[in-house]
Short mmCIF file of C-alpha atoms (C1' of nucleotides) in Angstrom, two decimals:
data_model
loop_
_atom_site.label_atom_id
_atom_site.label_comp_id
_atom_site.label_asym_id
_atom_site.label_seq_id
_atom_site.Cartn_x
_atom_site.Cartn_y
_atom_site.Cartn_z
CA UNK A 320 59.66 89.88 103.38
CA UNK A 321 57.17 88.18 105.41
CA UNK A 322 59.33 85.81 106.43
CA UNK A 323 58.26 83.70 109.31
CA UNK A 324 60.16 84.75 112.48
CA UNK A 325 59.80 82.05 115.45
CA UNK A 326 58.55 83.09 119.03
CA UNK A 327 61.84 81.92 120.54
CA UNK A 328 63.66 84.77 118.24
CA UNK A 329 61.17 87.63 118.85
CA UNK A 330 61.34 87.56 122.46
CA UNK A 331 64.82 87.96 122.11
CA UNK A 332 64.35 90.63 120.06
CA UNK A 333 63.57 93.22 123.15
CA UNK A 334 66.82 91.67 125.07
CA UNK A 335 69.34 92.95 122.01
CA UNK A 336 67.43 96.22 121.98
CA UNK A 337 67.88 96.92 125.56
CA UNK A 338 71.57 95.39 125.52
CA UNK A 339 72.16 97.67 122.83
CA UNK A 340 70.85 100.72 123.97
CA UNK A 341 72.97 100.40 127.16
CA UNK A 342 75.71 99.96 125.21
CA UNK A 343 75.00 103.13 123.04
CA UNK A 344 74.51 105.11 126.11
CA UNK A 345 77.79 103.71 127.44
CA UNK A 346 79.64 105.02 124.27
CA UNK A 347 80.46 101.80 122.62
CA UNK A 348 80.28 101.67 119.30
CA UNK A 349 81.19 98.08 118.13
CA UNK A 350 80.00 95.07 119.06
CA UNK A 351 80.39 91.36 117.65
CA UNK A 352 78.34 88.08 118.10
CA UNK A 353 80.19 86.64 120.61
CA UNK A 354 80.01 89.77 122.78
CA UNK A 355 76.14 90.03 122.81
CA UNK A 356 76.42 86.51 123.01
CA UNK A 357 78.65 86.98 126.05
CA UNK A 358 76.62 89.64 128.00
CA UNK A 359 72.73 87.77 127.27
CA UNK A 360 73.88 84.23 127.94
CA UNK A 361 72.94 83.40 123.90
CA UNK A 362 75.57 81.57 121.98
CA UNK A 363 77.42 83.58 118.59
CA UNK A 364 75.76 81.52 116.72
CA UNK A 365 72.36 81.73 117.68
CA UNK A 366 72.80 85.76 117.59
CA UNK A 367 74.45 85.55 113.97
CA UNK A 368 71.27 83.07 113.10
CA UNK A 369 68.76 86.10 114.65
CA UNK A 370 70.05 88.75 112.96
CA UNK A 371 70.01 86.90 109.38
CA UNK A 372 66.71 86.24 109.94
CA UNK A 373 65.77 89.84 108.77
CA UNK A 374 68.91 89.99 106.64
CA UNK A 375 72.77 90.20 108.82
CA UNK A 376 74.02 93.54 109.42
CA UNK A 377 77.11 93.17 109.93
CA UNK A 378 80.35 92.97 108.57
CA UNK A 379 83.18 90.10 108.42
CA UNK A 380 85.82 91.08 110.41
CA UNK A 381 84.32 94.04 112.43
CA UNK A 382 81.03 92.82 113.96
CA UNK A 383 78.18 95.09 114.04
CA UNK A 384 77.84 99.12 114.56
CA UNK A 385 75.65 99.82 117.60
CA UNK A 386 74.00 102.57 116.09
CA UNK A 387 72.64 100.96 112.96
CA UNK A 388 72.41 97.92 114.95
CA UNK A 389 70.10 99.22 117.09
CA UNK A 390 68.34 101.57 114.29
CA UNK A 391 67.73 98.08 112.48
CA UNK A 392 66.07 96.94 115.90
CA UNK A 393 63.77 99.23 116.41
CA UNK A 394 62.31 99.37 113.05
CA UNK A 395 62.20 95.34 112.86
CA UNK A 396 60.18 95.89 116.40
CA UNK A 397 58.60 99.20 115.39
CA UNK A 398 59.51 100.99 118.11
CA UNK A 399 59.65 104.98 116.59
CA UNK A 400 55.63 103.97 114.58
CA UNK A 401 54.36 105.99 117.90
CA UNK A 402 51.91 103.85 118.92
CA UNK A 403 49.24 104.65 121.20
CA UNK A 404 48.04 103.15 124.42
CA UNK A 405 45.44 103.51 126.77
CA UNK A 406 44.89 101.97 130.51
CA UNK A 407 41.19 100.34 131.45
CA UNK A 408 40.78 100.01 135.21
CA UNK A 409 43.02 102.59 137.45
CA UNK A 410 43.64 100.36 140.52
CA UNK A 411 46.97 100.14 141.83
CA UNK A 412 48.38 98.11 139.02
CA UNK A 413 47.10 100.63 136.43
CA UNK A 414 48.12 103.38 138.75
CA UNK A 415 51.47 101.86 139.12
CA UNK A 416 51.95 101.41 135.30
CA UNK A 417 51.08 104.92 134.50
CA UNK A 418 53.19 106.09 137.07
CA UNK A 419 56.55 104.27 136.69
CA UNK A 420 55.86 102.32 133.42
CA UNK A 421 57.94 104.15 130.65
CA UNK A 422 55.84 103.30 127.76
CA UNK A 423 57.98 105.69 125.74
CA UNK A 424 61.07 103.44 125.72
CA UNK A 425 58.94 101.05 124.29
CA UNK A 426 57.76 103.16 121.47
CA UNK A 427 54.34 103.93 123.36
CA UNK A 428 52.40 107.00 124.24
CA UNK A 429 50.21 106.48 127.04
CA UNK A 430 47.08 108.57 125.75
CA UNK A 431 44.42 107.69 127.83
CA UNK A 432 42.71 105.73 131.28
CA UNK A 433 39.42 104.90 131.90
CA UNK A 434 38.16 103.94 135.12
CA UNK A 435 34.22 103.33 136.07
CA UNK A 436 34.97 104.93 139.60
CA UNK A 437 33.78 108.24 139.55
CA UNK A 438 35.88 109.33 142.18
CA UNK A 439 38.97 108.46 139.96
CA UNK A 440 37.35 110.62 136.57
CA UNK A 441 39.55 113.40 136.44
CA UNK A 442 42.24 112.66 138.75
CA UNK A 443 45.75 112.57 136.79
CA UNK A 444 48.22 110.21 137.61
CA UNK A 445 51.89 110.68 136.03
CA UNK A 446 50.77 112.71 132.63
CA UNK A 447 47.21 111.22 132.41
CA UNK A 448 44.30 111.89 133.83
CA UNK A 449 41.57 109.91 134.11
CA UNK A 450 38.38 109.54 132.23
CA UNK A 451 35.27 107.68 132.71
CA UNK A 452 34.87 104.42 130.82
CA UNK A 453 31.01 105.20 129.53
CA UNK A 454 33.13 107.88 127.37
CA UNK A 455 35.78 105.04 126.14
CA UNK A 456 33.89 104.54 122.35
CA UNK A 457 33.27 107.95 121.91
CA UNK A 458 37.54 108.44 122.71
CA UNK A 459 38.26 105.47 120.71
CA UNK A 460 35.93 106.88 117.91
CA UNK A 461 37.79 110.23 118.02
CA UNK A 462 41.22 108.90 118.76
CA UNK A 463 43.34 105.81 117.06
CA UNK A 464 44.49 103.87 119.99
CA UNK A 465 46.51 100.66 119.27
CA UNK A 466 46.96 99.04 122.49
CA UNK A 467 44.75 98.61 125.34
CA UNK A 468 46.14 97.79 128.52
CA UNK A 469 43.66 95.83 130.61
CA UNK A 470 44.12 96.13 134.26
CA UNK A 471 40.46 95.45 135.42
CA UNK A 472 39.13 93.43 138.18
CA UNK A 473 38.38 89.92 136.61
CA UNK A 474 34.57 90.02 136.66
CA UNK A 475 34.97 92.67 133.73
CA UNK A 476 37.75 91.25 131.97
CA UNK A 477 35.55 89.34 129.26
CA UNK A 478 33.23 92.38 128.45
CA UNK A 479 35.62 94.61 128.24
CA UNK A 480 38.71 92.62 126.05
CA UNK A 481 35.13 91.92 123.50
CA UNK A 482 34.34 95.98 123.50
CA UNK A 483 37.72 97.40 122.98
CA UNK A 484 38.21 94.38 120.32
CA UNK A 485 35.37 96.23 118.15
CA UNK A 486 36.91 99.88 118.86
CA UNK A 487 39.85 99.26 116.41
CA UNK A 488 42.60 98.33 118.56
CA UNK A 489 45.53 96.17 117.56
CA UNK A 490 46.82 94.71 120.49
CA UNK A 491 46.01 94.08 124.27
CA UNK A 492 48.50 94.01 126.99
CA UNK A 493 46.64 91.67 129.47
CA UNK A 494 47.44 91.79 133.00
CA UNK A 495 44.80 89.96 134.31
CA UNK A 496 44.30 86.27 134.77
CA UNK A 497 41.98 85.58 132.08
CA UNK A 498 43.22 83.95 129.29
CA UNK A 499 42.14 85.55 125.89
CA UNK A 500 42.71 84.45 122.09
CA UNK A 501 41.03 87.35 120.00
CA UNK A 502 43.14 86.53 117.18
CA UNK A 503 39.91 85.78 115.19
CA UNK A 504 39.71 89.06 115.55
CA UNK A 505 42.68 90.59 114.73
CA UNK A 506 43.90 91.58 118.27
CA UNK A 507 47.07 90.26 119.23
CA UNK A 508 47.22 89.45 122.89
CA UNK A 509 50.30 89.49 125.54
CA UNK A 510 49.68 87.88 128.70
CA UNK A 511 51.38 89.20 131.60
CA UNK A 512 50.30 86.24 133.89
CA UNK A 513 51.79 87.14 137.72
CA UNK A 514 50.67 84.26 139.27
CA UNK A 515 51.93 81.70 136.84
CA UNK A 516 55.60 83.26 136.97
CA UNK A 517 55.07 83.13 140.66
CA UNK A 518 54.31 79.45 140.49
CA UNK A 519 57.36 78.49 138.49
CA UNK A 520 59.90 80.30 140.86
CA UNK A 521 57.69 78.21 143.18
CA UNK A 522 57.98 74.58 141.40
CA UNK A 523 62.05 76.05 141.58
CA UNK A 524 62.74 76.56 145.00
CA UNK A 525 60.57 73.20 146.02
CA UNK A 526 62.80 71.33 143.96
CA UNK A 527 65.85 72.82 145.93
CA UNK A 528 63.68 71.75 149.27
CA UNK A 529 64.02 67.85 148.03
CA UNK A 530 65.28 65.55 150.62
CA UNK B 1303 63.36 60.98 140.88
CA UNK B 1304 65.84 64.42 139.85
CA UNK B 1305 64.76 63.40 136.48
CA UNK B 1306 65.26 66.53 134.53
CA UNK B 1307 62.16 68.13 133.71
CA UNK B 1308 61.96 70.97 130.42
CA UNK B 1309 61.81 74.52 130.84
CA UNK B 1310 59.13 73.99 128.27
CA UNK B 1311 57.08 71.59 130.70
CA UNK B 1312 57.53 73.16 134.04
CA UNK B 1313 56.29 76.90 132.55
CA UNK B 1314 53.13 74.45 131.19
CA UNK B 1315 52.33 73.22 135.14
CA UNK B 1316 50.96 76.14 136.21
CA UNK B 1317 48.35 76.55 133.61
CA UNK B 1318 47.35 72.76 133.90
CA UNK B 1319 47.15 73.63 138.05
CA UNK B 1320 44.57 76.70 137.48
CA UNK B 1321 42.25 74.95 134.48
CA UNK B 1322 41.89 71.86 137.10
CA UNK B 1323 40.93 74.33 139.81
CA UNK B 1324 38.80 76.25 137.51
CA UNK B 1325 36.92 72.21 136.44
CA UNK B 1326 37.05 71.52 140.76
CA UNK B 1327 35.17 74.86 141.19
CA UNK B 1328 32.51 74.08 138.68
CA UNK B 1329 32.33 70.33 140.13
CA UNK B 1330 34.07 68.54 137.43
CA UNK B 1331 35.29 65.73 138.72
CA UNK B 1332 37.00 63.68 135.42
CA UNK B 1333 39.19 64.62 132.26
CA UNK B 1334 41.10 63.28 129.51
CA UNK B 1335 44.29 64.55 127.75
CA UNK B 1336 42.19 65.73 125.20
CA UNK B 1337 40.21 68.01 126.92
CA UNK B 1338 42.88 69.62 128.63
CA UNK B 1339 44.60 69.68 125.34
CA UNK B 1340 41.77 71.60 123.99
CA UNK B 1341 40.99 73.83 126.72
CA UNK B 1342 44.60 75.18 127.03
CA UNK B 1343 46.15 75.23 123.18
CA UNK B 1344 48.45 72.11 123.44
CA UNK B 1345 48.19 68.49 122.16
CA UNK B 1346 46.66 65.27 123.93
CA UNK B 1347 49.99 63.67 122.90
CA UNK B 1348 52.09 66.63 124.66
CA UNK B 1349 49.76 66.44 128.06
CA UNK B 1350 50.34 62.86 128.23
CA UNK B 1351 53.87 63.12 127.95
CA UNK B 1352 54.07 65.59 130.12
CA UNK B 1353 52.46 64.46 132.79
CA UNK B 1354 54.42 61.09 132.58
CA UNK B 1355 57.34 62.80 133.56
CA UNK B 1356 56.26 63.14 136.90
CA UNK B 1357 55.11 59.51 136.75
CA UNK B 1358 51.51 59.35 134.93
CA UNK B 1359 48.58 59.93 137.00
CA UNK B 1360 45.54 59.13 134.96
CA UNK B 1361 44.05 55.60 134.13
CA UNK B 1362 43.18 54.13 131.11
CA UNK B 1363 39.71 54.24 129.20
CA UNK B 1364 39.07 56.71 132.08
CA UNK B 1365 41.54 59.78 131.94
CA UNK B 1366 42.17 61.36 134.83
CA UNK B 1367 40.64 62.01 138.04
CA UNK B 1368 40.44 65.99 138.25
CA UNK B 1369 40.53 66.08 142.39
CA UNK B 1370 44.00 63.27 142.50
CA UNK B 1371 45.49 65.31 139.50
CA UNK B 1372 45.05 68.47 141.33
CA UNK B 1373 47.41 67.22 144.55
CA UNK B 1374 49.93 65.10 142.34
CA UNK B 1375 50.35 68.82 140.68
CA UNK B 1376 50.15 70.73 143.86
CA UNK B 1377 52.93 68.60 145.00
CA UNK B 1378 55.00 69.08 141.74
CA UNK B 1379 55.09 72.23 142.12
CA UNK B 1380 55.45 73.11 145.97
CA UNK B 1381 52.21 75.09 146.48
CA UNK B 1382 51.07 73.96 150.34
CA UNK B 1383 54.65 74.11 151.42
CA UNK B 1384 53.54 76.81 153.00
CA UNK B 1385 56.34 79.33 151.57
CA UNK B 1386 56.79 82.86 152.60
CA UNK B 1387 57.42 86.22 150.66
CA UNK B 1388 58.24 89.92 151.58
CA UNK B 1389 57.83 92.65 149.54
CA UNK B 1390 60.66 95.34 148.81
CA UNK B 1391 59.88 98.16 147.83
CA UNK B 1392 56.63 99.61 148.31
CA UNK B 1393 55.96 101.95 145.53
CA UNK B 1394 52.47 101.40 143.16
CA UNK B 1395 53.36 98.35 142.31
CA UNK B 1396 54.30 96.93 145.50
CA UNK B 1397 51.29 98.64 146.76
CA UNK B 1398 49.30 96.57 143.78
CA UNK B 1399 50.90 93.41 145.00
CA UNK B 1400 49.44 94.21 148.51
CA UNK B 1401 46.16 94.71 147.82
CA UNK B 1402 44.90 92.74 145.23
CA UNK B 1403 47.82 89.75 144.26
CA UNK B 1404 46.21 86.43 145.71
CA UNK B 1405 50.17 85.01 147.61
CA UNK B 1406 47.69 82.31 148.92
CA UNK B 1407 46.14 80.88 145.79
CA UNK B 1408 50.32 80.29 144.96
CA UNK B 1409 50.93 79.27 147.79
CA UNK B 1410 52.88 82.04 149.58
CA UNK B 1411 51.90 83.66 152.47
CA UNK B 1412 53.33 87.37 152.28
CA UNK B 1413 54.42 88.11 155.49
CA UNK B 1414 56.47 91.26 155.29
CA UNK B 1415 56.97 94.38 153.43
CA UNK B 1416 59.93 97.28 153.71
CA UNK B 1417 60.52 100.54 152.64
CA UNK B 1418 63.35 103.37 153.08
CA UNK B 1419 60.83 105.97 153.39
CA UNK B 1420 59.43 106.67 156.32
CA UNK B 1421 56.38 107.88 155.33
CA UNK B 1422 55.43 105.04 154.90
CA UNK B 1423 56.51 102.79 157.68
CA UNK B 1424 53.67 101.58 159.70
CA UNK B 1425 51.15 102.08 156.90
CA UNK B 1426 49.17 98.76 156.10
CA UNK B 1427 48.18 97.87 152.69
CA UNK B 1428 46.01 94.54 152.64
CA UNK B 1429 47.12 92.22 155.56
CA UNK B 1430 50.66 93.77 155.69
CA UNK B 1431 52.35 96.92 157.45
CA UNK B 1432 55.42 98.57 156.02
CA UNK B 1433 58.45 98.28 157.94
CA UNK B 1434 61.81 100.14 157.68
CA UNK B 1435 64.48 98.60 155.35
CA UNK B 1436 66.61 99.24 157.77
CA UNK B 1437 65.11 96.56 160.04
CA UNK B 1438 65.61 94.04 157.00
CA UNK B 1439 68.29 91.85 158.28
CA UNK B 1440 66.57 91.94 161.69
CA UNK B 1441 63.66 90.77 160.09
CA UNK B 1442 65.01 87.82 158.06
CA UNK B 1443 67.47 86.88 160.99
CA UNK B 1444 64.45 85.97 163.36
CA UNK B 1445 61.67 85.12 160.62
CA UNK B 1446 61.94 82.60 157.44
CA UNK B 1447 61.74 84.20 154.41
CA UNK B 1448 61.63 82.07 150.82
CA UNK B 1449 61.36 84.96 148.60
CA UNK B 1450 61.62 88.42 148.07
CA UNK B 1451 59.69 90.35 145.73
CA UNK B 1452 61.70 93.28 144.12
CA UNK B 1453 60.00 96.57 143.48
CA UNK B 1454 62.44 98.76 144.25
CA UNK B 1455 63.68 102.16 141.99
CA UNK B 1456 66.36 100.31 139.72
CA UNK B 1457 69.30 102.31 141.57
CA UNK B 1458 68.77 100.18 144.22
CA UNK B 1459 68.36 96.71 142.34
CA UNK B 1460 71.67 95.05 142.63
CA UNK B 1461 72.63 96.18 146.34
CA UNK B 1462 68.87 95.38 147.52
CA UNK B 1463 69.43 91.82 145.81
CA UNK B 1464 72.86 91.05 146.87
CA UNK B 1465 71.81 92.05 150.38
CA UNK B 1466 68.70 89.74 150.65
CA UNK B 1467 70.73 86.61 148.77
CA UNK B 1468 73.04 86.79 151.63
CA UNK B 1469 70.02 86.32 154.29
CA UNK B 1470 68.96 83.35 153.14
CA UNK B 1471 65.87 83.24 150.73
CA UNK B 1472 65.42 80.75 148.17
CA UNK B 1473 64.16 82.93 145.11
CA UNK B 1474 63.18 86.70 144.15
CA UNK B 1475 60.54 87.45 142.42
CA UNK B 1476 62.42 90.09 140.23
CA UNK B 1477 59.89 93.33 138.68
CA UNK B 1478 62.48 95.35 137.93
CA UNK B 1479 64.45 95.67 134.56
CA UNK B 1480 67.56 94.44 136.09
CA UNK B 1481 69.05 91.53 135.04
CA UNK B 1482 69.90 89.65 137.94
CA UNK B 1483 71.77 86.32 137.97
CA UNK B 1484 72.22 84.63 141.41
CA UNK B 1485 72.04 80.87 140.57
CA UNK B 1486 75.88 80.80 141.92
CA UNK B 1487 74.25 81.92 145.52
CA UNK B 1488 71.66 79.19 145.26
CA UNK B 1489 68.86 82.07 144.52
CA UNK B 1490 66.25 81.21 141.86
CA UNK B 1491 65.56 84.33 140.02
CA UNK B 1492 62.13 84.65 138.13
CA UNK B 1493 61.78 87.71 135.99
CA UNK B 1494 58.59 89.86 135.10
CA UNK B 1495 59.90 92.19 132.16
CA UNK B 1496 56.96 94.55 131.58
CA UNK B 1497 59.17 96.49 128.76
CA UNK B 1498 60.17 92.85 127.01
CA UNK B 1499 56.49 92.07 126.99
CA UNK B 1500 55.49 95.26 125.75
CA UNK B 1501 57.89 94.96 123.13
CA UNK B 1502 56.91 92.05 122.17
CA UNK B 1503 53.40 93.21 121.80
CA UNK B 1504 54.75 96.30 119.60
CA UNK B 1505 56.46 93.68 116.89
CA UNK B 1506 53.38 91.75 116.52
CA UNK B 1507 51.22 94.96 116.18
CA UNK B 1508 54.03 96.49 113.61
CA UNK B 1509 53.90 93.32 111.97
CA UNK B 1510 50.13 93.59 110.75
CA UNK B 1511 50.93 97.17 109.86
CA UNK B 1512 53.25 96.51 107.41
CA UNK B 1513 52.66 97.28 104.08
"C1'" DT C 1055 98.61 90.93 104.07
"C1'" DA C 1056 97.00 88.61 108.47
"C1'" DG C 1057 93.44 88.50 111.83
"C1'" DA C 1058 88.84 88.81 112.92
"C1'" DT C 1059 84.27 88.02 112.38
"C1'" DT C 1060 80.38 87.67 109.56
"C1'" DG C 1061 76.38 84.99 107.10
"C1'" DT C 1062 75.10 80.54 105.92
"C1'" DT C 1063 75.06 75.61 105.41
"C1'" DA C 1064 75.21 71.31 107.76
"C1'" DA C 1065 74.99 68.62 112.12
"C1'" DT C 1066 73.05 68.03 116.51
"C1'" DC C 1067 69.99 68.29 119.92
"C1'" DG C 1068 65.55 68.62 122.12
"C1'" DA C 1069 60.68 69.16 122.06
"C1'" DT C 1070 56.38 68.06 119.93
"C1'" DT C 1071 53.45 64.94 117.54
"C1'" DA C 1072 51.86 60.43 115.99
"C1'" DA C 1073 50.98 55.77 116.71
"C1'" DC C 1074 49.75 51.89 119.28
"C1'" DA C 1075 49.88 48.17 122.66
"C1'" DA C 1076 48.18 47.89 127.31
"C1'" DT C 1077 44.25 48.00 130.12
"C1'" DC C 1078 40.51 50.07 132.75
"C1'" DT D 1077 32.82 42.53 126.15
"C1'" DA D 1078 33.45 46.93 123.48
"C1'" DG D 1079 34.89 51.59 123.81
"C1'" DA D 1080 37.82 54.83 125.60
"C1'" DT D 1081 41.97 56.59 126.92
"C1'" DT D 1082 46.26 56.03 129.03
"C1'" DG D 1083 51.65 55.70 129.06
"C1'" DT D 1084 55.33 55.02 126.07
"C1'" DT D 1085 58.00 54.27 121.97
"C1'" DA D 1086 59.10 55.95 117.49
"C1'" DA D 1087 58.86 59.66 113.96
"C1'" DT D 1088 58.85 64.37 112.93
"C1'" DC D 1089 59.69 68.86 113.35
"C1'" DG D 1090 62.07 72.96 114.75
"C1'" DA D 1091 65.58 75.36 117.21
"C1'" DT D 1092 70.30 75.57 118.62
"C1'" DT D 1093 75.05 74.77 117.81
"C1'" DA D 1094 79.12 73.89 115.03
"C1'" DA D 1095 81.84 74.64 111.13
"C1'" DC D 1096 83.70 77.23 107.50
"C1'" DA D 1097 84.07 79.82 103.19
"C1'" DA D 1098 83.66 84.68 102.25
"C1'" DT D 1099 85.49 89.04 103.08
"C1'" DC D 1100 86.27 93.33 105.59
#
DNA sequence: TAGATTGTTAATCGATTAACAATC
DNA sequence: TAGATTGTTAATCGATTAACAATC
């Protein structure tokens, strides 16, 4: 309990999850190491190591069910705690997210959007609609919300990652290009940083352009 | 020169390339290792050394000159090479990527963007008009394309990418959930999991819940 | 039982940090 | 010159891989 778990092994976390569920949906109900291993590009070891980080659960000679497998998973990620999420700043990004984004299959329920454009208020998009953001601390008040997604043009980013940080939240999904470290505060921040990803496909196709 | 360079170091260029713009903007024209260091979460030690892979750039009792460091890592990476990028898929989130994703400040110029429905062929969203997919190979026959950018429904993710690998881009910029892996066709893929982020997000958040 | 595959310990590899001579 | 800070070498730390006894 409480064991330290390194970043390399959590983000790998959400690749066994998804690997898994495919294979649940595909009917298989057995797996070993070397087959994850196999389909992710991990080695055996390095899956057997993962696992036994939260305790192996598996069995010599068999491998690991899927089902419990994956039941292990999601509670280790707590997926199935229904946590709650709501958008700030409805531009296309947010639009797109609440359109296509399937927060369920992550264990989300997208509750709310705010938006400062009154011409947005009230429009739904997907299963929300949309609510103006001078109401935001009276929702947060009335509703627990865990994770705030921040799609907001820049200039607001600071004011609004500060605001939401003192509303009770527990995380915030950052898609804009602000860095933030609100850890002081007990928000966890994920960065979703588009144009750094861009630039490293960039630095890799340069290289390829080398005389 | 091919020196390997660290996964670890080349996702670490692109933050060192926007903090230096950021100092340019505001007129800085100097900086040690230990500014950086602070400014961006790492050590002096680990900008040092990773800047002396690429051949060490700074001068001693001085640091480094913020305007010279800028180019050296302009160069690193590729941005003025004047790359190009098209769009597939125009849904919300290609639609986001249109209108408010700065190509330029990576160095891209996006020059094209296709969709199957014809709705919205012809449409312009930023600087771009949708064309038909079905003019694709047209398209990248007569014009050079480095990357694609995949937004497309996830039915279509492996044909769409097995398609455009065989016209002759360099990279995708993958969005989808797909795995894709193309390094045997010379493609670079880079990946932008929303779900593995969000996931990610969920186990830290879960993490502070526990009792 | 024989074969397979785990969980774990030990070995290796690579990345980060520390230290310091070189030098601006 | 004295102070600052680099580039680089060596030391440390952590993550990955290999090996294997345990056991289903």
């Amino acid at each position: 309990m409480g064991k330290y778990i390194s970043q390399s092994v959590i983000r790998r976390l959400p690749k066994y999850y998804r690997y898994l569920r495919d294979l649940e949906k595909n009917g298989v109900d057995r797996v070993s190491s070397s087959m994850l291993a196999n389909a992710l590009g991990f080695t055996a070891s390095q899956v057997r190591q993962d696992f036994s980080c939260f305790g192996g659960f598996g069995q010599q000679g068999y491998g690991y069910k899927v089902s419990s497998l994956l039941e292990e998973l999601a509670g280790i990620i707590g997926i199935n705690r229904r946590h709650t999420a709501a958008i700030i700043g409805v531009g296309n990004l947010g639009r797109a997210l609440m359109h296509n984004f399937h927060f369920s299959h992550c264990g989300f329920e997208l509750v709310a959007a705010f938006d400062a454009d009154k011409n947005l208020v009230g429009k739904k998009f997907g299963d929300v609609t949309v609510s103006d953001i001078a109401d935001i601390e009276k929702y947060f008040a009335e509703n627990h919300v865990d994770v705030a997604v921040l799609t907001v043009p820049k200039e607001y980013v600071r004011d609004v990652a500060k605001k939401v940080a003192g509303l009770g939240i527990s995380g915030i999904w950052n898609f804009t290009h602000i860095d933030l470290s609100l850890e002081e505060l007990g928000v966890q921040v994920e960065n979703v940083h588009f144009a750094e990803s861009l630039l490293t496909l960039c630095y890799g196709i340069s290289l390829g352009e080398k005389v």
